[in-house]
Coordinates of C-alpha atoms and ligand atoms in Angstrom, one line a residue:
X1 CA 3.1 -75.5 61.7
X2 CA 6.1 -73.0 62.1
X3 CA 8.0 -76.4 63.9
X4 CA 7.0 -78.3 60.7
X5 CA 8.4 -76.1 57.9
X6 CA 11.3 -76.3 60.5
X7 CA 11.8 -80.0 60.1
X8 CA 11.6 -79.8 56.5
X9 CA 14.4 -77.6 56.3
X10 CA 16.2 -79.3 58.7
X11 CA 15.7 -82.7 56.7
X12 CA 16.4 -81.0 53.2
X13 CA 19.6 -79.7 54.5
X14 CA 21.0 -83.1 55.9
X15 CA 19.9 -84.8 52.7
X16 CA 22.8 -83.1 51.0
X17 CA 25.1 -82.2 54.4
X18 CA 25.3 -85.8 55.3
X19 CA 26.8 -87.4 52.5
X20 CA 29.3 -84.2 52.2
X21 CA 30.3 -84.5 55.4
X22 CA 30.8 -87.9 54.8
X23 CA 32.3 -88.2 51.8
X24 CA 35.6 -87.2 53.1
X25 CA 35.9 -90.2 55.0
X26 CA 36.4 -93.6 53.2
X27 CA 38.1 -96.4 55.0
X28 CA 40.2 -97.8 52.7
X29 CA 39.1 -101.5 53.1
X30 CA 41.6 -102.7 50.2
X31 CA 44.0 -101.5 52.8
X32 CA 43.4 -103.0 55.8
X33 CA 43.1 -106.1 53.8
X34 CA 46.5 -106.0 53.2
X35 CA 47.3 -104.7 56.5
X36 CA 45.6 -108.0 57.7
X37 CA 47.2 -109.9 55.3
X38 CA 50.7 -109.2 56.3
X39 CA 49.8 -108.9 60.4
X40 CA 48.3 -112.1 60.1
X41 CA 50.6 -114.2 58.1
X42 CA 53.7 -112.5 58.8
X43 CA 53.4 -111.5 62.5
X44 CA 56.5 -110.7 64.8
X45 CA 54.6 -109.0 67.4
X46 CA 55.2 -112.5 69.5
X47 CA 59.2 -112.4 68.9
X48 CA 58.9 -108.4 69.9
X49 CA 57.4 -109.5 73.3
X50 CA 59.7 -112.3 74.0
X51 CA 62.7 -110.4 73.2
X52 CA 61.6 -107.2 75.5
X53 CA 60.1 -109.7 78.5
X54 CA 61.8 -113.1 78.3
X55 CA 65.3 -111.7 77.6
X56 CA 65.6 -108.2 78.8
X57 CA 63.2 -108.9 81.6
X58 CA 61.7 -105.5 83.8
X59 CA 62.3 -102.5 82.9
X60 CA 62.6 -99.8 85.6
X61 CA 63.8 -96.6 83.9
X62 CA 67.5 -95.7 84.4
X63 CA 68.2 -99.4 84.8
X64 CA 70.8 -101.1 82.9
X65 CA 67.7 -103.4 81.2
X66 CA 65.7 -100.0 80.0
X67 CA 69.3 -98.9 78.6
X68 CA 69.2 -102.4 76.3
X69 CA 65.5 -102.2 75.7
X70 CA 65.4 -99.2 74.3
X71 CA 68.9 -99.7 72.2
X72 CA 67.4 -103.0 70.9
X73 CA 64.1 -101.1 70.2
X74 CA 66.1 -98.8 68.2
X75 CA 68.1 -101.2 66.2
X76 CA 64.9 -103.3 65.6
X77 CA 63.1 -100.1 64.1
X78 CA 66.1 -99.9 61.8
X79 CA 66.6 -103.3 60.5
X80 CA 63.0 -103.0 59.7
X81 CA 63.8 -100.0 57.6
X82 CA 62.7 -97.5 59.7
X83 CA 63.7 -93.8 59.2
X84 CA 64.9 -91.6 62.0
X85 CA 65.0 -94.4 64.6
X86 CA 66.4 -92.3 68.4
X87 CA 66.8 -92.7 71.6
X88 CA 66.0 -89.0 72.7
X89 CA 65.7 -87.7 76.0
X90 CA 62.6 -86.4 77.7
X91 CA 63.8 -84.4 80.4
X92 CA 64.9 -85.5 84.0
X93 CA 63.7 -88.7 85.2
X94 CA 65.4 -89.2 88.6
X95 CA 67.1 -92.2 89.6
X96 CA 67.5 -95.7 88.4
X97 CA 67.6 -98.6 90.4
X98 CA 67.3 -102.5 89.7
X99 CA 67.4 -105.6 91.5
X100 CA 70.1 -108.0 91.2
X101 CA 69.2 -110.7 93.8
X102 CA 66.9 -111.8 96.3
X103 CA 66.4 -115.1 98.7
X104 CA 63.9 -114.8 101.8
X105 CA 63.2 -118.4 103.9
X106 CA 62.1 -119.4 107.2
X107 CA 64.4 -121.3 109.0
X108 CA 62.6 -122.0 112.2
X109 CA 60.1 -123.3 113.3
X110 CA 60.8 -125.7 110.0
X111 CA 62.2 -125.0 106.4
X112 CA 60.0 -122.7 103.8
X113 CA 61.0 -121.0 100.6
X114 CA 58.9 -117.6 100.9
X115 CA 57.9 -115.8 97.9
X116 CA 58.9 -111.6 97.8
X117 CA 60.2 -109.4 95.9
X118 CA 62.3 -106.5 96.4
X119 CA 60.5 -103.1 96.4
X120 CA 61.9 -100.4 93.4
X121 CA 64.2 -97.9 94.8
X122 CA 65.3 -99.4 97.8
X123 CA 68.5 -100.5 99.0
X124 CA 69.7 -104.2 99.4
X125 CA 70.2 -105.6 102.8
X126 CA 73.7 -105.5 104.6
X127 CA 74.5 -109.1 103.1
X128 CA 72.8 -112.1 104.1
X129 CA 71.1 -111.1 107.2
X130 CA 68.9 -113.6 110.0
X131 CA 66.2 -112.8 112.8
X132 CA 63.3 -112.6 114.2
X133 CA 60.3 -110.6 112.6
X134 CA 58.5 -108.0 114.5
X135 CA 55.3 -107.2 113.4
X136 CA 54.8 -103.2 114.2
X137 CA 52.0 -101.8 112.1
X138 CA 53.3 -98.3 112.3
X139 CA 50.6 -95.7 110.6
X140 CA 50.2 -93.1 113.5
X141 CA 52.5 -90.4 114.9
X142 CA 51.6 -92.6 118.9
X143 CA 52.8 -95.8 116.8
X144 CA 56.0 -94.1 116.1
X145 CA 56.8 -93.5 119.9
X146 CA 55.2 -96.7 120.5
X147 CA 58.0 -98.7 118.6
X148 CA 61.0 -95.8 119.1
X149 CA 64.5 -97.7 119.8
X150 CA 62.4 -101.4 119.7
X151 CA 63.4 -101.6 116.2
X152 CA 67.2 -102.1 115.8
X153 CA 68.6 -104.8 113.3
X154 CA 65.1 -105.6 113.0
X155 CA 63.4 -107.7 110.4
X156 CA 59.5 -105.6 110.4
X157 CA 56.4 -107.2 109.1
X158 CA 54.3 -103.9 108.7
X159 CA 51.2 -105.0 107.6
X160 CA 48.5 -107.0 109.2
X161 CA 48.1 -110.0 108.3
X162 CA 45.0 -110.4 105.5
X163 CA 42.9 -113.6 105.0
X164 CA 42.8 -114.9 101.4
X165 CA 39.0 -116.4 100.0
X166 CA 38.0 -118.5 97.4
X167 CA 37.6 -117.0 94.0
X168 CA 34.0 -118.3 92.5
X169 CA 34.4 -115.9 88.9
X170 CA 36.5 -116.3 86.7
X171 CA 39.5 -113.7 86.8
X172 CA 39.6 -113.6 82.5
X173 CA 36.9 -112.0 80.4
X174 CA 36.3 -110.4 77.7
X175 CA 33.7 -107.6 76.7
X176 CA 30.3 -108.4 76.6
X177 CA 27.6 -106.3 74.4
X178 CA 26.3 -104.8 77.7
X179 CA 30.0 -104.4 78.7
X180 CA 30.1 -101.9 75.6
X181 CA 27.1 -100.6 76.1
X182 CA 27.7 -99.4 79.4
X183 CA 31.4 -98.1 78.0
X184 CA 29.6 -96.0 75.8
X185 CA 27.5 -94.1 78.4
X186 CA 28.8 -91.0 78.8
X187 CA 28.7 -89.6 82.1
X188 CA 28.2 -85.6 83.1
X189 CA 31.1 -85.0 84.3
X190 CA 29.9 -82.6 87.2
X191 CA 30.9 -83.8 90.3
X192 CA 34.7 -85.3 90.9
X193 CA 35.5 -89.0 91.0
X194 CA 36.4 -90.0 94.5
X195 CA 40.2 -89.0 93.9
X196 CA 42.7 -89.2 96.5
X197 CA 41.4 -91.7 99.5
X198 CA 42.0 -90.9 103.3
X199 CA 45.8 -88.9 103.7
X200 CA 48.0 -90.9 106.2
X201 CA 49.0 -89.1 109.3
X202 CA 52.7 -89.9 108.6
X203 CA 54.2 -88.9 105.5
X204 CA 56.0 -91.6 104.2
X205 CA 59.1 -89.9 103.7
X206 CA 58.6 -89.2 107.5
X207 CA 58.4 -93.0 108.0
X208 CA 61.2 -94.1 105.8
X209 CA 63.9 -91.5 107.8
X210 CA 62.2 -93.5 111.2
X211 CA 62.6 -97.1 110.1
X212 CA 66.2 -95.7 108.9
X213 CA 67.4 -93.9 111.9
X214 CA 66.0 -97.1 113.4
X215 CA 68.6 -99.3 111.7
X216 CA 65.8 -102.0 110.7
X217 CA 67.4 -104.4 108.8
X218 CA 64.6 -105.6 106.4
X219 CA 61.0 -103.6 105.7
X220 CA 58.4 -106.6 104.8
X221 CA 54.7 -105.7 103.6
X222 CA 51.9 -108.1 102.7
X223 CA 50.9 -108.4 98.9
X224 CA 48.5 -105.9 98.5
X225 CA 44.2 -107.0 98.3
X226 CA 43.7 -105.5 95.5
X227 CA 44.7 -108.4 93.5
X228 CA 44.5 -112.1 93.4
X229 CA 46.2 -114.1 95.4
X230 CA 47.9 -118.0 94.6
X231 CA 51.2 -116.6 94.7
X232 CA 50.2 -113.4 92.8
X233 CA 52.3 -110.6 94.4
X234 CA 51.5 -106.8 93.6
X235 CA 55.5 -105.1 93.5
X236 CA 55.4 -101.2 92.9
X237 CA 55.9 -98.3 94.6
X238 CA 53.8 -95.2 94.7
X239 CA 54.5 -93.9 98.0
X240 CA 54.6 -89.6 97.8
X241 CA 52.4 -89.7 94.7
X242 CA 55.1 -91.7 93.1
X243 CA 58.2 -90.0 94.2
X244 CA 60.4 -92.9 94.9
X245 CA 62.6 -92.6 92.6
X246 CA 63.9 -89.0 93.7
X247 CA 65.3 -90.0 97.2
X248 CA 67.5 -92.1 97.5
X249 CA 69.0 -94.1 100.4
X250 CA 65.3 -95.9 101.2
X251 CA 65.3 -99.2 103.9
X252 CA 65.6 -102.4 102.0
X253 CA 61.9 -103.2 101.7
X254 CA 60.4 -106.1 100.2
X255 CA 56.7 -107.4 99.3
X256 CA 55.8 -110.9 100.1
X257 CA 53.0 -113.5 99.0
X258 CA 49.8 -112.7 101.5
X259 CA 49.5 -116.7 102.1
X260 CA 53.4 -116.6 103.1
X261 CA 52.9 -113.5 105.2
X262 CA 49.9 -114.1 106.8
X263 CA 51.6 -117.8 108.0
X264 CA 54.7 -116.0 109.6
X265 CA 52.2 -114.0 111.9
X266 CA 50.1 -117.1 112.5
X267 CA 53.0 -118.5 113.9
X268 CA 54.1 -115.4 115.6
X269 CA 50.3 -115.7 117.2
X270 CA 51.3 -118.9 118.6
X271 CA 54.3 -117.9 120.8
X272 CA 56.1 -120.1 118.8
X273 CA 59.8 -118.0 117.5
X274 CA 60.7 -117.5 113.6
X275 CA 63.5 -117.4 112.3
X276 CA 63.5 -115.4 108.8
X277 CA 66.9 -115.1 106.5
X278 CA 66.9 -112.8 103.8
X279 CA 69.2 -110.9 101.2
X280 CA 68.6 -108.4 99.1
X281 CA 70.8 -106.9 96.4
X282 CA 70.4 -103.9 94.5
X283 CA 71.5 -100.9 93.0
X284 CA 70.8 -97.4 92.8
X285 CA 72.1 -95.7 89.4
X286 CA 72.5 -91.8 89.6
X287 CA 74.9 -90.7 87.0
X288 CA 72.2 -89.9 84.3
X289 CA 69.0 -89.1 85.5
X290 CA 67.3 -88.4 82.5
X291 CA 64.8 -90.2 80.8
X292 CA 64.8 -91.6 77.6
X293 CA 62.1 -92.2 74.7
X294 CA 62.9 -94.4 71.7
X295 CA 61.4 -93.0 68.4
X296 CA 60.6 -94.0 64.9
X297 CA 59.1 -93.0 61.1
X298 CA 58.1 -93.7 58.1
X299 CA 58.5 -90.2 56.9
X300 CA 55.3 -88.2 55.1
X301 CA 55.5 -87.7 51.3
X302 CA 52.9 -84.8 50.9
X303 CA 51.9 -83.3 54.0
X304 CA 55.5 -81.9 54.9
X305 CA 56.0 -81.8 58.4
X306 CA 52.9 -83.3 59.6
X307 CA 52.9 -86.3 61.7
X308 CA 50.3 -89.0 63.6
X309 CA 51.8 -90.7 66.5
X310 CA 51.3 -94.3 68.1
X311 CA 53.2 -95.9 71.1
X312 CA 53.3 -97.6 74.1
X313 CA 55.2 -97.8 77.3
X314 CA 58.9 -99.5 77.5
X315 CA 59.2 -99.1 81.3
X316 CA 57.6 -101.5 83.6
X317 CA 57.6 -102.9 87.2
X318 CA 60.0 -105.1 88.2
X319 CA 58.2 -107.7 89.9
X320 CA 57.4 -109.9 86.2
X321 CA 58.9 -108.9 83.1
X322 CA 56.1 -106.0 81.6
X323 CA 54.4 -108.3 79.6
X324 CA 51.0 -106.5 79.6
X325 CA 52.1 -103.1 81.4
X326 CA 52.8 -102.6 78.6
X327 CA 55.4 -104.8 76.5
X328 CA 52.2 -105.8 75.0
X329 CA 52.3 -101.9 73.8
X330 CA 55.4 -101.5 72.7
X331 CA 55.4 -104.8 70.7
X332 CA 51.7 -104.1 69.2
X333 CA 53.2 -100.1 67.9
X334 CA 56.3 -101.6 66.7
X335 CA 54.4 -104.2 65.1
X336 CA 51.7 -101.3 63.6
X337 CA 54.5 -99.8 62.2
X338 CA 56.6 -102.6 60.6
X339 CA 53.2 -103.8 58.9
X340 CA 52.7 -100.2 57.0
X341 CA 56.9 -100.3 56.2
X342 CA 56.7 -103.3 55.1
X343 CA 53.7 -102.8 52.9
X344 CA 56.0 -100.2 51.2
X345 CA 53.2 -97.1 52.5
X346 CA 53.8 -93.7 50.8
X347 CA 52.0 -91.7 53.8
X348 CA 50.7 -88.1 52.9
X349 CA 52.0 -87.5 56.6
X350 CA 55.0 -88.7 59.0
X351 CA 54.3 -92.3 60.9
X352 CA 56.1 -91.9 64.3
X353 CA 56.2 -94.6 67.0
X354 CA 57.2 -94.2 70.4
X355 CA 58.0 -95.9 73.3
X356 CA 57.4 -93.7 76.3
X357 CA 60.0 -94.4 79.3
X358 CA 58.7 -93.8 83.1
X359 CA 55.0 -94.1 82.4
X360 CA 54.4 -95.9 85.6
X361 CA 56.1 -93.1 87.8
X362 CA 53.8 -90.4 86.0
X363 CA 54.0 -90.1 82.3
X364 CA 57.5 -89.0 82.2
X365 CA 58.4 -90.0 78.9
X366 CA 54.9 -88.6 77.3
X367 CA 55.2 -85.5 79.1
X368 CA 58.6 -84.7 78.4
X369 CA 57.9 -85.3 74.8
X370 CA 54.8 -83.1 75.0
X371 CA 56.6 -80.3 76.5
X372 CA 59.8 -80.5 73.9
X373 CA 58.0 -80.9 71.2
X374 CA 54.7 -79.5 71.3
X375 CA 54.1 -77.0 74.0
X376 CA 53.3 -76.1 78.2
X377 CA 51.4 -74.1 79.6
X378 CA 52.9 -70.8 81.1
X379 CA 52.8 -72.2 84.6
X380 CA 54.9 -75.8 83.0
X381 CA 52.2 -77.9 84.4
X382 CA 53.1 -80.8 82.1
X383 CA 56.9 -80.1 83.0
X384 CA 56.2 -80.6 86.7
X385 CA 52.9 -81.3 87.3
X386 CA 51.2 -81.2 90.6
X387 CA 49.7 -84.2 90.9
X388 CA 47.7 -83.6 94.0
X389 CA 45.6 -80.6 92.4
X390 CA 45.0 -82.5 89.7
X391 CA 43.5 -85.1 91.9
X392 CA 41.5 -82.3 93.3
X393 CA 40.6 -80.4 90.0
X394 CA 40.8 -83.5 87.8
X395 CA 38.0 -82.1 85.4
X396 CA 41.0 -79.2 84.5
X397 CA 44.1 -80.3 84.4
X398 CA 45.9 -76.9 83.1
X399 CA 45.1 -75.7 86.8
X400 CA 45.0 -71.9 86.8
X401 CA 47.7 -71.7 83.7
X402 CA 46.9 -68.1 81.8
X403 CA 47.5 -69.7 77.9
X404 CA 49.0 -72.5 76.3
X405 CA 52.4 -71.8 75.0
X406 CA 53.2 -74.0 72.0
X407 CA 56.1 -74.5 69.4
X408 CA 55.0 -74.8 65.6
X409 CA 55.2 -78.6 65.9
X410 CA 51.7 -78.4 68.0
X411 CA 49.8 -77.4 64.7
X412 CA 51.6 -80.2 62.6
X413 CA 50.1 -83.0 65.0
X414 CA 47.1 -85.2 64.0
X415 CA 46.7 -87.2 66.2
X416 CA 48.2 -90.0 68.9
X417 CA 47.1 -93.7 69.8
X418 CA 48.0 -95.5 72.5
X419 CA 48.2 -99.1 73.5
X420 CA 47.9 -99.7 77.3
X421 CA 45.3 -101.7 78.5
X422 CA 47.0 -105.1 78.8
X423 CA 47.1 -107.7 76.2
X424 CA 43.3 -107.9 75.2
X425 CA 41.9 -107.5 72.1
X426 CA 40.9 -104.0 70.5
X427 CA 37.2 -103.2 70.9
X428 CA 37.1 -99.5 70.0
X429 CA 38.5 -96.2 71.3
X430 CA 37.7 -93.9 74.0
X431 CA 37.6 -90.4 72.3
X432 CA 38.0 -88.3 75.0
X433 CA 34.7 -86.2 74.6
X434 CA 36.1 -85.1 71.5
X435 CA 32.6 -85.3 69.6
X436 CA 34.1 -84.7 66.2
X437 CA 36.2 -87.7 65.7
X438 CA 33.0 -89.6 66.6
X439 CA 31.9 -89.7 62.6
X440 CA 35.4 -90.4 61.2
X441 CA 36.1 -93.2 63.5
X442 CA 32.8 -94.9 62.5
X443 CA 33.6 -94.9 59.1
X444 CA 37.4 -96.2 59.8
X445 CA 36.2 -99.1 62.0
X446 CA 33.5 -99.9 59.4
X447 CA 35.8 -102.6 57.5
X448 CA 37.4 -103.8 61.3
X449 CA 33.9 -104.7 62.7
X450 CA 34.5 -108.0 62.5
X451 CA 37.1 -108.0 64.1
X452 CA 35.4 -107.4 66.9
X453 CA 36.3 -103.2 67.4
X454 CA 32.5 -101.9 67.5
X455 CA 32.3 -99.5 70.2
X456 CA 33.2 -95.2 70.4
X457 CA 33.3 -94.5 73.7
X458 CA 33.1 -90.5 74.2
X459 CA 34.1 -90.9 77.8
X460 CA 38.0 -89.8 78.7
X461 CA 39.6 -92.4 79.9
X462 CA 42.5 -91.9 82.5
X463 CA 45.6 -93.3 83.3
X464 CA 48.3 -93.4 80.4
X465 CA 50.4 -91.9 77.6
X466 CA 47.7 -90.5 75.5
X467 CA 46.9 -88.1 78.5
X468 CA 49.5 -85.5 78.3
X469 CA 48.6 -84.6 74.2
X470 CA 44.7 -84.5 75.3
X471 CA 45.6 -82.3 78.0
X472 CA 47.0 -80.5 75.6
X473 CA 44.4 -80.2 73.1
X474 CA 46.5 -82.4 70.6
X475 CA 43.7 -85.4 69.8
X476 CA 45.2 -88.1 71.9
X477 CA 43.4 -91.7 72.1
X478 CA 43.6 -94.9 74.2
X479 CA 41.9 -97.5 72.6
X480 CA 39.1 -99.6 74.4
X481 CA 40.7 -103.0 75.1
X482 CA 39.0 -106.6 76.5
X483 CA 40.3 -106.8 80.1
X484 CA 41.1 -110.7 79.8
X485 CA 42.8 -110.9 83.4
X486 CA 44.8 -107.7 83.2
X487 CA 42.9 -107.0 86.9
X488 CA 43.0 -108.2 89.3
X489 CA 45.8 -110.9 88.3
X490 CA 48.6 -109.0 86.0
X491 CA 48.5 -105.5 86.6
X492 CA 51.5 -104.5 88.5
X493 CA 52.6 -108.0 89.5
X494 CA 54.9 -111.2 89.4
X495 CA 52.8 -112.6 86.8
X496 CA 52.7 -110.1 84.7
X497 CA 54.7 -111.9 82.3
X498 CA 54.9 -113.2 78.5
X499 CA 52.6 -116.3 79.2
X500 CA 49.8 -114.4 80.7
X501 CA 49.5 -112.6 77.0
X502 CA 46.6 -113.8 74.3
X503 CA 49.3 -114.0 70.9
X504 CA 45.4 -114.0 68.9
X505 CA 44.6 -110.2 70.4
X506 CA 47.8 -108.6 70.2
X507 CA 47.7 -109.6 66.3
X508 CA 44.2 -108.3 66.2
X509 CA 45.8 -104.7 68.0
X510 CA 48.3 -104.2 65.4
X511 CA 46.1 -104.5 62.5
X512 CA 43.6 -102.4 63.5
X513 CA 45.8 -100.2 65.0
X514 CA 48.0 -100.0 61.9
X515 CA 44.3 -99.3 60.2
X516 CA 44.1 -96.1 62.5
X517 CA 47.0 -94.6 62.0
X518 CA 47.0 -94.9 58.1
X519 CA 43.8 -93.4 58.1
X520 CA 45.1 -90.7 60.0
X521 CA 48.3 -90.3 58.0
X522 CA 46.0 -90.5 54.5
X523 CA 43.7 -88.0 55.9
X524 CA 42.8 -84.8 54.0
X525 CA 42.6 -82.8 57.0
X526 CA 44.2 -83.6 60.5
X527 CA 42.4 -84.8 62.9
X528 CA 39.8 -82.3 64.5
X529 CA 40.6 -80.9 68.1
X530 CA 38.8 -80.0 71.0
X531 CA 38.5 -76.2 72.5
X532 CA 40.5 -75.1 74.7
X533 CA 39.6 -73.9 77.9
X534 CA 43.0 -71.1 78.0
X535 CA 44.3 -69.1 74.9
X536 CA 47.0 -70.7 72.8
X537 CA 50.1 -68.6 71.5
X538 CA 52.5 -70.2 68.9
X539 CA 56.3 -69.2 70.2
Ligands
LIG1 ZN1 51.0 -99.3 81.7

């Protein structure tokens, strides 16, 4: 009885606090048809890819490439009318370092053209240089005197070899309605993911001062499993949780093609010698190490001072040319952006791209911006973060920091979308257990279903720019994005280039993420936040 009357009341109520609460949030479908209308007919999100992959080509941050990226990013923004269009720094970044050359053969036992690529951050070779490989799996303190003094001049294979299979599915896909389904479980978050993996027993710093006071001529590793094979080669370097580009003076190292690897030591198995010749050539740049962002607006008319973000990374790996990690970003923000200026928009708040530098190393460009702009906590866990605990404590990522310290920016944010999942198409948006943007983003994506974007996913996701605001508290958002091959083919290698991107998807991306952040500009109210587990004080 008493549970009854309860109902009613409960139903009376939402018969007139639903369509309040509702009311407030109309996507403007007149909009995004002429958002589509000028994406689709006028796109230059293909030329913006070309440009940053086919002529600049990777971009490791501090390398003479990043430099012209970004300076070409910036002059782009302005000839498309931008306001405010920067190359602002982020903080320190470490070294830069880019490969100029590189030729690896076999001579003996007969003539092949072997497919590697030089490792970031290390050194070339002394010049054209010719031996014999030595395979020494070195990954124990007793394999270090095992090999001590063998190694002189040496070329080193340091990986076992690995056997390469057949691949019976195919590598592309896109989403499937179960595919979203499952997306949009949410987990309970109560136990950690299985972060970290086994520690090594050598440090690899430890390891790279060995194989240096060695004097090995030439470090070679296998392509790693984790992705296909066919000539696919996986080139990065996260060795000390991604500290590479802090020490300088590393052995010239280089990742080959498993199938080309693996043949060397089948011939090594045979008794029969190899002759390898190799040359590397690169360069270490240490005169500025500090990072640099490029930035972008269409200023606010109304809400003064208040701002939504989108952007994607401009740094890359150098083994392709960034096409999907994440090119593919930067060209679907700038894109976003161009669409609403060239619609002649009259946002109530400030449009700001940017193109994060240093993502791949750990968020430095996001970070940095975070920290300037926005806020740290008291402990500056965004300025150097300790990766490690985080890995351990992932579920609180302000560690043991008292309060949040933030600049008056912080409460003039609404929000930030980022674009970093490859090249695929945009099916929705993680929303970071943020329950209250749940309602407003079902109303924006309303008009875009048909586009194929259909799913909120309340689930964080990890792993890129948008990280550092959620951490934060500032609403920070990845959208969900069809994998098409981005894993295990492009992520991180050689062919992560131009041709391996779907043109039809990354048109789709900019209009709907155009959509998003007019909506969020146009908004009454900023976008709702998430507590806080610390105390914030406004400095
Ligand atoms: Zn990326």
């Amino acid at each position: 009885m008493k549970r009854n009357r309860l109902l009613t009341i409960v139903l009376a109520l939402s018969v007139f606090l639903i369509p309040a609460a509702f009311s407030q949030e109309k996507a403007d479908a007149g909009m995004v048809n002429r958002i589509w209308e000028e994406g689709v007919n006028r796109s230059k999100v293909m030329d913006t890819l070309s440009y940053l992959t086919d002529v600049i080509g990777p971009r490791i941050p501090g390398s003479p490439a990043m430099k012209k990226a970004c300076e070409w990013a910036k002059d782009k923004f302005t000839e498309w009318g931008m306001a405010n269009a920067a190359i602002e720094p982020c903080g320190e970044f470490g070294l830069g370092w880019a490969n100029e050359y590189i030729s690896v053969h076999m001579v003996e036992p007969t003539y092949a053209s072997l497919l590697a690529y030089a490792k970031p951050w290390t050194l070339g070779t002394a010049g054209k240089i010719k031996g014999q490989p030595v395979l020494a799996i070195i990954r124990t303190k007793a394999d270090i005197e095992k090999w001590r003094g063998k190694l002189k001049g040496a070329i080193v294979l340091t990986d076992p070899p690995r056997q390469v299979h057949p691949v019976f599915k195919p590598y592309a896909r896109r989403y499937t309605d179960e595919d979203l389904k499952e997306i949009m479980e949410t987990p309970i978050p109560l136990q950690p993911k299985d972060g970290g993996g086994e520690k090594p027993e050598i440090k690899w710093e430890e390891l790279g001062e060995f194989y240096g006071n060695e004097g090995v001529a030439l470090l070679v590793e296998s392509s790693d499993g984790s992705r296909s094979d066919f000539g696919t080669v996986k080139v990065d370097a996260y060795e000390g949780m991604g500290k590479n580009h802090t020490l300088p003076g590393q052995s010239p190292r280089i990742v080959m093609a498993a199938e080309a690897y693996a043949r060397i030591c089948r011939i090594l198995d045979l008794k029969v010698p190899v002759t390898l010749e190799a040359e590397v050539r690169s360069t270490i740049y240490d005169q500025d190490k500090m990072g640099y962002n490029v930035i972008a607006e269409i200023p606010g008319v109304d809400k003064k001072g208040e701002v939504v973000m989108l952007g994607g990374h401009i740094d890359s790996w150098a083994g392709g040319t960034g096409a999907v990690d994440d090119a593919s970003g930067c060209a679907v923000a700038m894109e976003a952006i161009r669409i609403l200026k060239a619609l002649g928009v009259k946002p109530k708040r400030t449009i700001r791209a940017a193109l994060w530098t240093g993502e791949e190393e750990g968020f430095y460009g996001s970070r940095g911006y975070v920290f300037t702009h926005f806020g740290d906590t008291d402990k500056e866990t965004l300025k150097n973060p300790d990766w490690e605990a985080y890995e351990k404590n992932w579920r609180n990522p302000l560690a043991d920091s008292k309060k949040l310290i933030v600049k008056p920016e912080y409460n003039k944010i609404s929000g930030y979308f980022n674009y970093d999942n490859g090249s695929g198409r945009i099916r929705g948006i993680y929303i970071q257990e943020n329950f209250q943007v749940r309602p407003i983003f079902e109303e924006w994506m309303k008009p875009l279903r048909d586009l194929g974007v259909t799913t909120i996913a309340l689930q964080p996701t990890e792993g890129t720019d948008h990280l550092p605001f959620d951490y934060v508290g500032i609403p920070g958002f990845q959208f969900i994005q069809d994998p098409i091959d981005y894993f295990p083919t492009l992520h991180h290698t050689n062919q992560d280039i131009y041709d391996h991107c779907v043109p039809e998807d990354l048109v789709q991306s900019a209009v709907v993420m155009a959509s998003f952040v007019y909506f969020t500009a146009m908004r009454d109210e900023m976008l709702p936040r998430k507590p806080l587990p610390i105390p914030i004080e406004v400095k």
